[in-house]
Coordinates of C-alpha atoms in Angstrom, one line a residue:
X1 CA 6.9 -23.4 -1.0
X2 CA 10.3 -21.8 -0.5
X3 CA 11.8 -19.8 -3.4
X4 CA 14.9 -21.2 -5.2
X5 CA 16.9 -18.4 -3.9
X6 CA 16.2 -19.4 -0.3
X7 CA 16.8 -23.1 -1.1
X8 CA 20.1 -22.3 -2.8
X9 CA 21.3 -20.2 0.1
X10 CA 20.4 -23.0 2.5
X11 CA 22.2 -25.8 0.7
X12 CA 25.3 -23.6 0.3
X13 CA 25.2 -23.0 4.1
X14 CA 24.8 -26.7 4.8
X15 CA 27.8 -27.6 2.5
X16 CA 30.0 -24.9 4.1
X17 CA 29.2 -26.0 7.6
X18 CA 29.3 -29.8 7.1
X19 CA 31.5 -30.3 4.0
X20 CA 29.0 -32.5 2.3
X21 CA 27.7 -31.9 -1.2
X22 CA 24.0 -31.1 -0.9
X23 CA 20.8 -31.0 -3.1
X24 CA 17.1 -30.5 -2.6
X25 CA 14.5 -32.4 -4.6
X26 CA 10.7 -31.9 -4.7
X27 CA 8.2 -34.8 -4.3
X28 CA 7.9 -35.1 -8.1
X29 CA 11.5 -36.2 -8.3
X30 CA 12.8 -32.9 -9.7
X31 CA 16.1 -31.5 -8.5
X32 CA 15.5 -27.9 -7.4
X33 CA 19.0 -26.8 -6.2
X34 CA 22.4 -28.5 -5.8
X35 CA 25.9 -27.7 -4.7
X36 CA 27.4 -30.0 -7.3
X37 CA 26.1 -31.2 -10.7
X38 CA 26.9 -34.8 -9.9
X39 CA 24.0 -34.7 -7.4
X40 CA 21.7 -35.1 -10.4
X41 CA 23.1 -38.6 -10.8
X42 CA 21.2 -39.8 -7.8
X43 CA 17.8 -39.5 -9.5
X44 CA 17.0 -43.2 -9.2
X45 CA 17.8 -43.3 -5.5
X46 CA 15.6 -40.3 -4.9
X47 CA 12.7 -41.8 -6.9
X48 CA 12.9 -45.0 -4.9
X49 CA 13.0 -43.0 -1.6
X50 CA 9.9 -41.0 -2.6
X51 CA 8.0 -44.2 -3.3
X52 CA 8.6 -45.4 0.3
X53 CA 8.7 -41.9 2.0
X54 CA 5.7 -42.7 4.2
X55 CA 7.5 -45.6 5.7
X56 CA 11.1 -44.3 5.9
X57 CA 12.0 -40.7 6.6
X58 CA 15.7 -41.3 6.5
X59 CA 18.0 -43.3 4.2
X60 CA 21.7 -43.3 5.0
X61 CA 24.0 -45.1 2.6
X62 CA 27.6 -44.7 1.4
X63 CA 26.8 -43.1 -2.0
X64 CA 24.0 -40.7 -0.9
X65 CA 22.0 -40.1 2.2
X66 CA 18.4 -38.9 1.9
X67 CA 16.2 -37.1 4.4
X68 CA 12.5 -36.2 4.2
X69 CA 11.4 -32.7 4.9
X70 CA 7.7 -32.3 6.0
X71 CA 5.2 -29.6 6.6
X72 CA 2.6 -30.5 9.1
X73 CA 3.3 -34.2 8.4
X74 CA 3.1 -33.8 4.6
X75 CA 6.3 -34.6 2.7
X76 CA 7.4 -31.6 0.6
X77 CA 11.2 -31.9 0.0
X78 CA 13.9 -34.5 -0.1
X79 CA 17.3 -33.3 1.2
X80 CA 20.2 -35.3 -0.3
X81 CA 23.7 -35.3 1.1
X82 CA 26.7 -37.0 -0.5
X83 CA 29.9 -37.8 1.3
X84 CA 31.5 -40.0 3.9
X85 CA 31.6 -39.7 7.6
X86 CA 29.7 -40.6 10.7
X87 CA 28.4 -37.1 11.0
X88 CA 26.3 -37.2 7.8
X89 CA 23.3 -38.6 9.6
X90 CA 23.3 -35.7 12.1
X91 CA 24.1 -33.1 9.4
X92 CA 21.2 -34.3 7.3
X93 CA 18.7 -34.4 10.2
X94 CA 19.7 -30.9 11.2
X95 CA 19.5 -29.7 7.6
X96 CA 16.0 -31.2 7.1
X97 CA 14.9 -29.6 10.4
X98 CA 16.2 -26.2 9.2
X99 CA 14.3 -26.5 5.9
X100 CA 11.1 -27.5 7.8
X101 CA 11.5 -24.4 10.0
X102 CA 12.0 -22.2 7.0
X103 CA 8.8 -23.5 5.4
X104 CA 6.9 -22.9 8.7
X105 CA 8.1 -19.3 9.0
X106 CA 7.4 -18.6 5.3
X107 CA 3.9 -20.1 5.5
X108 CA 3.1 -18.2 8.7
X109 CA 4.3 -14.9 7.0
X110 CA 2.2 -15.6 3.9
X111 CA -0.9 -16.5 6.1
X112 CA -0.6 -13.2 8.0
X113 CA -0.3 -11.3 4.7
X114 CA -3.4 -13.0 3.3
X115 CA -5.3 -12.4 6.5
X116 CA -4.5 -8.7 6.5
X117 CA -5.5 -8.4 2.8
X118 CA -8.8 -10.2 3.3
X119 CA -9.4 -8.1 6.4
X120 CA -8.8 -4.8 4.6
X121 CA -11.1 -5.9 1.7
X122 CA -13.9 -7.1 3.9
X123 CA -13.6 -10.6 2.6
X124 CA -14.0 -12.3 6.0
X125 CA -16.9 -13.1 8.4
X126 CA -16.5 -11.5 11.8
X127 CA -16.1 -14.9 13.5
X128 CA -13.3 -15.8 11.1
X129 CA -11.5 -12.5 11.9
X130 CA -11.4 -13.3 15.6
X131 CA -10.6 -17.0 15.1
X132 CA -7.7 -16.4 12.7
X133 CA -6.3 -13.5 14.7
X134 CA -6.2 -15.7 17.8
X135 CA -4.5 -18.5 15.9
X136 CA -1.8 -16.1 14.5
X137 CA -1.5 -14.3 17.9
X138 CA -2.5 -10.9 16.4
X139 CA -4.0 -8.6 19.1
X140 CA -7.6 -7.8 18.5
X141 CA -8.2 -4.9 20.9
X142 CA -5.4 -2.5 19.7
X143 CA -5.7 1.0 18.3
X144 CA -4.7 1.0 14.7
X145 CA -4.8 3.3 11.6
X146 CA -4.3 2.6 7.9
X147 CA -1.8 4.5 5.8
X148 CA -2.1 4.3 2.0
X149 CA 0.9 5.1 -0.1
X150 CA 0.6 5.9 -3.8
X151 CA 3.6 6.4 -6.0
X152 CA 3.3 9.2 -8.5
X153 CA 5.4 7.1 -10.9
X154 CA 6.5 3.4 -10.9
X155 CA 8.2 1.9 -7.8
X156 CA 5.6 -0.1 -5.8
X157 CA 8.1 -2.9 -5.0
X158 CA 10.6 -0.5 -3.7
X159 CA 8.0 1.3 -1.6
X160 CA 6.9 -2.0 0.0
X161 CA 10.4 -3.1 0.8
X162 CA 11.3 0.3 2.3
X163 CA 8.2 0.3 4.5
X164 CA 8.9 -3.2 5.7
X165 CA 12.4 -2.0 6.7
X166 CA 11.0 1.1 8.4
X167 CA 8.3 -0.7 10.4
X168 CA 8.9 -4.1 12.1
X169 CA 6.1 -6.2 10.7
X170 CA 4.7 -9.0 12.9
X171 CA 1.6 -9.0 15.1
X172 CA 1.3 -5.2 15.5
X173 CA 2.3 -3.5 12.2
X174 CA 1.7 -4.9 8.8
X175 CA 2.8 -3.8 5.3
X176 CA 1.0 -5.3 2.3
X177 CA -0.6 -4.4 -1.1
X178 CA -3.9 -5.2 -2.7
X179 CA -3.1 -3.8 -6.1
X180 CA -0.2 -2.6 -8.2
X181 CA -0.5 1.1 -7.5
X182 CA -0.8 1.2 -3.7
X183 CA 1.1 0.0 -0.6
X184 CA -0.8 -0.3 2.7
X185 CA 0.6 0.1 6.2
X186 CA -1.6 -1.0 9.1
X187 CA 0.1 0.6 12.1
X188 CA -0.5 0.1 15.8
X189 CA -1.3 3.4 17.5
X190 CA -0.3 3.9 21.2
X191 CA -3.0 5.3 23.6
X192 CA -1.0 8.5 24.0
X193 CA -0.8 9.2 20.2
X194 CA -3.3 11.5 18.4
X195 CA -4.0 12.6 14.9
X196 CA -1.1 15.0 15.1
X197 CA 1.2 11.9 15.5
X198 CA -0.5 10.3 12.5
X199 CA 0.4 13.4 10.5
X200 CA 4.0 13.1 11.6
X201 CA 4.1 9.4 10.7
X202 CA 2.7 10.2 7.2
X203 CA 5.4 12.9 6.8
X204 CA 8.1 10.5 7.8
X205 CA 6.9 7.9 5.3
X206 CA 6.8 10.5 2.5
X207 CA 10.2 12.0 3.3
X208 CA 11.9 8.6 3.8
X209 CA 10.6 7.2 0.5
X210 CA 11.6 10.4 -1.3
X211 CA 15.2 10.5 0.2
X212 CA 16.1 6.8 0.5
X213 CA 14.0 5.1 -2.2
X214 CA 14.0 8.2 -4.5
X215 CA 10.2 7.7 -5.0
X216 CA 7.8 10.6 -5.0
X217 CA 4.6 9.5 -3.2
X218 CA 1.3 10.8 -1.9
X219 CA 0.3 9.4 1.6
X220 CA -3.2 9.3 3.0
X221 CA -4.5 7.9 6.3
X222 CA -7.9 7.0 7.8
X223 CA -9.3 7.5 11.3
X224 CA -8.0 5.6 14.3
X225 CA -10.0 2.4 15.0
X226 CA -10.1 0.6 18.3
X227 CA -10.6 -3.0 17.1
X228 CA -9.0 -5.2 14.4
X229 CA -12.4 -5.8 12.7
X230 CA -12.6 -2.1 11.9
X231 CA -9.3 -1.9 10.0
X232 CA -11.2 -2.1 6.7
X233 CA -13.1 1.1 7.7
X234 CA -9.8 3.0 8.2
X235 CA -8.6 1.6 4.8
X236 CA -11.7 2.8 3.0
X237 CA -11.3 6.2 4.5
X238 CA -7.6 6.4 3.5
X239 CA -8.6 5.3 0.0
X240 CA -11.3 8.1 -0.2
X241 CA -8.7 10.6 1.0
X242 CA -6.5 9.7 -1.9
X243 CA -9.3 10.0 -4.4
X244 CA -10.4 13.4 -3.1
X245 CA -6.8 14.6 -3.0
X246 CA -6.3 13.7 -6.7
X247 CA -9.3 15.9 -7.7
X248 CA -9.2 18.8 -5.2
X249 CA -5.8 19.0 -3.5
X250 CA -3.3 17.9 -6.1
X251 CA -0.5 19.9 -4.5
X252 CA -0.8 18.1 -1.2
X253 CA 1.4 15.0 -0.5
X254 CA -0.2 14.2 2.9
X255 CA -4.0 13.7 3.0
X256 CA -6.0 13.0 6.2
X257 CA -9.6 11.7 5.9
X258 CA -10.7 13.8 8.8
X259 CA -9.3 17.0 7.2
X260 CA -10.8 16.8 3.7
X261 CA -13.2 19.6 4.2
X262 CA -15.7 20.5 1.5
X263 CA -13.8 18.2 -1.0
X264 CA -15.2 15.1 0.8
X265 CA -18.7 16.5 0.7
X266 CA -18.6 17.3 -3.0
X267 CA -17.0 13.9 -3.8
X268 CA -20.1 12.1 -2.3
X269 CA -22.7 14.2 -4.2
X270 CA -24.7 12.4 -6.9
X271 CA -23.8 13.2 -10.5
X272 CA -27.3 14.5 -11.3
X273 CA -27.2 17.0 -8.5
X274 CA -23.7 18.2 -9.6
X275 CA -24.9 18.8 -13.1
X276 CA -28.0 20.7 -11.9
X277 CA -25.8 23.0 -9.7
X278 CA -23.4 23.7 -12.6
X279 CA -26.3 24.6 -14.9
X280 CA -27.6 26.9 -12.3
X281 CA -24.3 28.7 -11.7
X282 CA -22.7 28.7 -15.2
X283 CA -25.8 28.1 -17.4
X284 CA -24.0 25.2 -19.1
X285 CA -20.8 23.4 -19.3
X286 CA -17.9 25.1 -17.5
X287 CA -15.3 23.5 -19.8
X288 CA -13.6 26.2 -21.9
X289 CA -15.4 29.0 -20.2
X290 CA -12.3 30.5 -18.6
X291 CA -8.7 30.6 -19.8
X292 CA -5.7 29.8 -17.6
X293 CA -4.9 33.5 -16.9
X294 CA -8.4 34.1 -15.6
X295 CA -8.4 31.0 -13.4
X296 CA -4.9 31.9 -12.0
X297 CA -6.2 35.4 -11.3
X298 CA -9.3 34.4 -9.4
X299 CA -7.7 31.6 -7.4
X300 CA -4.8 33.8 -6.4
X301 CA -7.5 36.3 -5.3
X302 CA -9.1 33.6 -3.2
X303 CA -5.7 32.6 -1.7
X304 CA -5.3 36.2 -0.6
X305 CA -8.7 36.4 1.1
X306 CA -10.2 38.7 -1.6
X307 CA -7.4 41.3 -1.0
X308 CA -7.1 43.2 -4.3
X309 CA -3.8 45.0 -3.5
X310 CA -2.0 41.8 -2.3
X311 CA -3.3 39.8 -5.3
X312 CA -2.1 42.4 -7.8
X313 CA 1.3 42.5 -6.1
X314 CA 1.7 38.7 -6.3
X315 CA 0.6 38.6 -10.0
X316 CA 2.8 41.6 -10.9
X317 CA -0.1 43.5 -12.4
X318 CA -1.7 46.9 -11.8
X319 CA -4.6 47.0 -9.5
X320 CA -6.9 48.3 -12.2
X321 CA -5.9 45.3 -14.4
X322 CA -6.9 42.9 -11.7
X323 CA -10.3 44.7 -11.3
X324 CA -10.8 44.5 -15.1
X325 CA -10.2 40.7 -15.1
X326 CA -12.6 40.2 -12.2
X327 CA -15.3 42.3 -13.8
X328 CA -14.9 40.2 -17.0
X329 CA -15.7 37.1 -15.0
X330 CA -18.7 38.9 -13.4
X331 CA -20.1 39.8 -16.8
X332 CA -19.7 36.2 -18.0
X333 CA -21.1 34.4 -14.9
X334 CA -23.1 37.0 -13.0
X335 CA -20.9 36.4 -10.0
X336 CA -18.9 39.3 -8.4
X337 CA -16.1 37.3 -6.8
X338 CA -15.1 40.4 -4.8
X339 CA -18.2 39.7 -2.7
X340 CA -17.9 36.8 -0.3
X341 CA -21.1 35.0 -1.1
X342 CA -20.4 35.1 -4.9
X343 CA -16.8 34.1 -4.3
X344 CA -17.9 31.1 -2.2
X345 CA -20.4 30.1 -5.0
X346 CA -17.7 30.4 -7.6
X347 CA -15.2 28.3 -5.6
X348 CA -17.7 25.5 -4.9
X349 CA -18.8 25.5 -8.5
X350 CA -15.2 25.1 -9.8
X351 CA -14.7 22.2 -7.3
X352 CA -17.9 20.5 -8.5
X353 CA -16.7 21.0 -12.1
X354 CA -13.4 19.3 -11.2
X355 CA -15.3 16.5 -9.6
X356 CA -17.4 16.0 -12.7
X357 CA -14.3 16.0 -14.9
X358 CA -12.8 13.3 -12.7
X359 CA -16.0 11.2 -13.0
X360 CA -16.0 11.4 -16.8
X361 CA -12.3 10.4 -16.9
X362 CA -12.9 7.3 -14.7
X363 CA -15.9 6.0 -16.6

């Protein structure tokens, strides 16, 4: 059914165009909107008209003229016009037709939204996907990718409205949401577009929301799929990209499923295997083993490709101080992070520890 805001705007437009006072009633005899309070006084006339609605779709009289509004043959509203003039019959018929068209458009929009949501969540049989897509004139064989937008703070409604304004939704692009924290864009991808173009699109989304909607977001996207039935696959990939990003790449605002690297591998490891690896490397729980200064030192060392001089310069410390800190870590763990193999083991172990911490927090 139409919202009261849409109904109110419609009756105001009808009055402005025709000059007749106007009201809309539902089939239970409740007045929903009106242009003049005296329209409520026609309650008995409306009740009588509802009782005989199946036989008469129009009732034109001097005091009030009533017109039935139907959706696929089912009565849903009564349009009431009050006033005198030969044009009232035409005005009422056109007004009822306008309301019926608004109901049709709104219902079609909601049907497409529900269809995309069910498609994303794998709540449909394959035969239903094709049948409903054909009914709603949604292309089946079209390249698409799913973008998932997560607000770092509140602002989901604003995100959804902004994306709908940015991408013309219809039969190619769709904007929807399946929970309160994320907004989903199912975007058509041209044959000439590649993953570099998806990166640009994600960047445009993040920048637009940041500048126009003043919302800080993280955007992920899945792989390109060739058929409508595989949209759920791209959505699941985008969702995993967000999860992996929260744990391993917190500084990134754009996350691509096909560029998650070792983070995706660790994210899919079983918990028992992760615990066994941590016991092997750190001989126990890594929590509290290193202070913030030590972690900053070793990660800066990794960022500078194990270059001691450049790391010392960036940390504003003497070279010998850096070596001392690295040797402390070696004594505690047995890993000399100045050696590539040990540095790799330490890096992976810390990522596994982050993964285990995330698992415990989400239990």
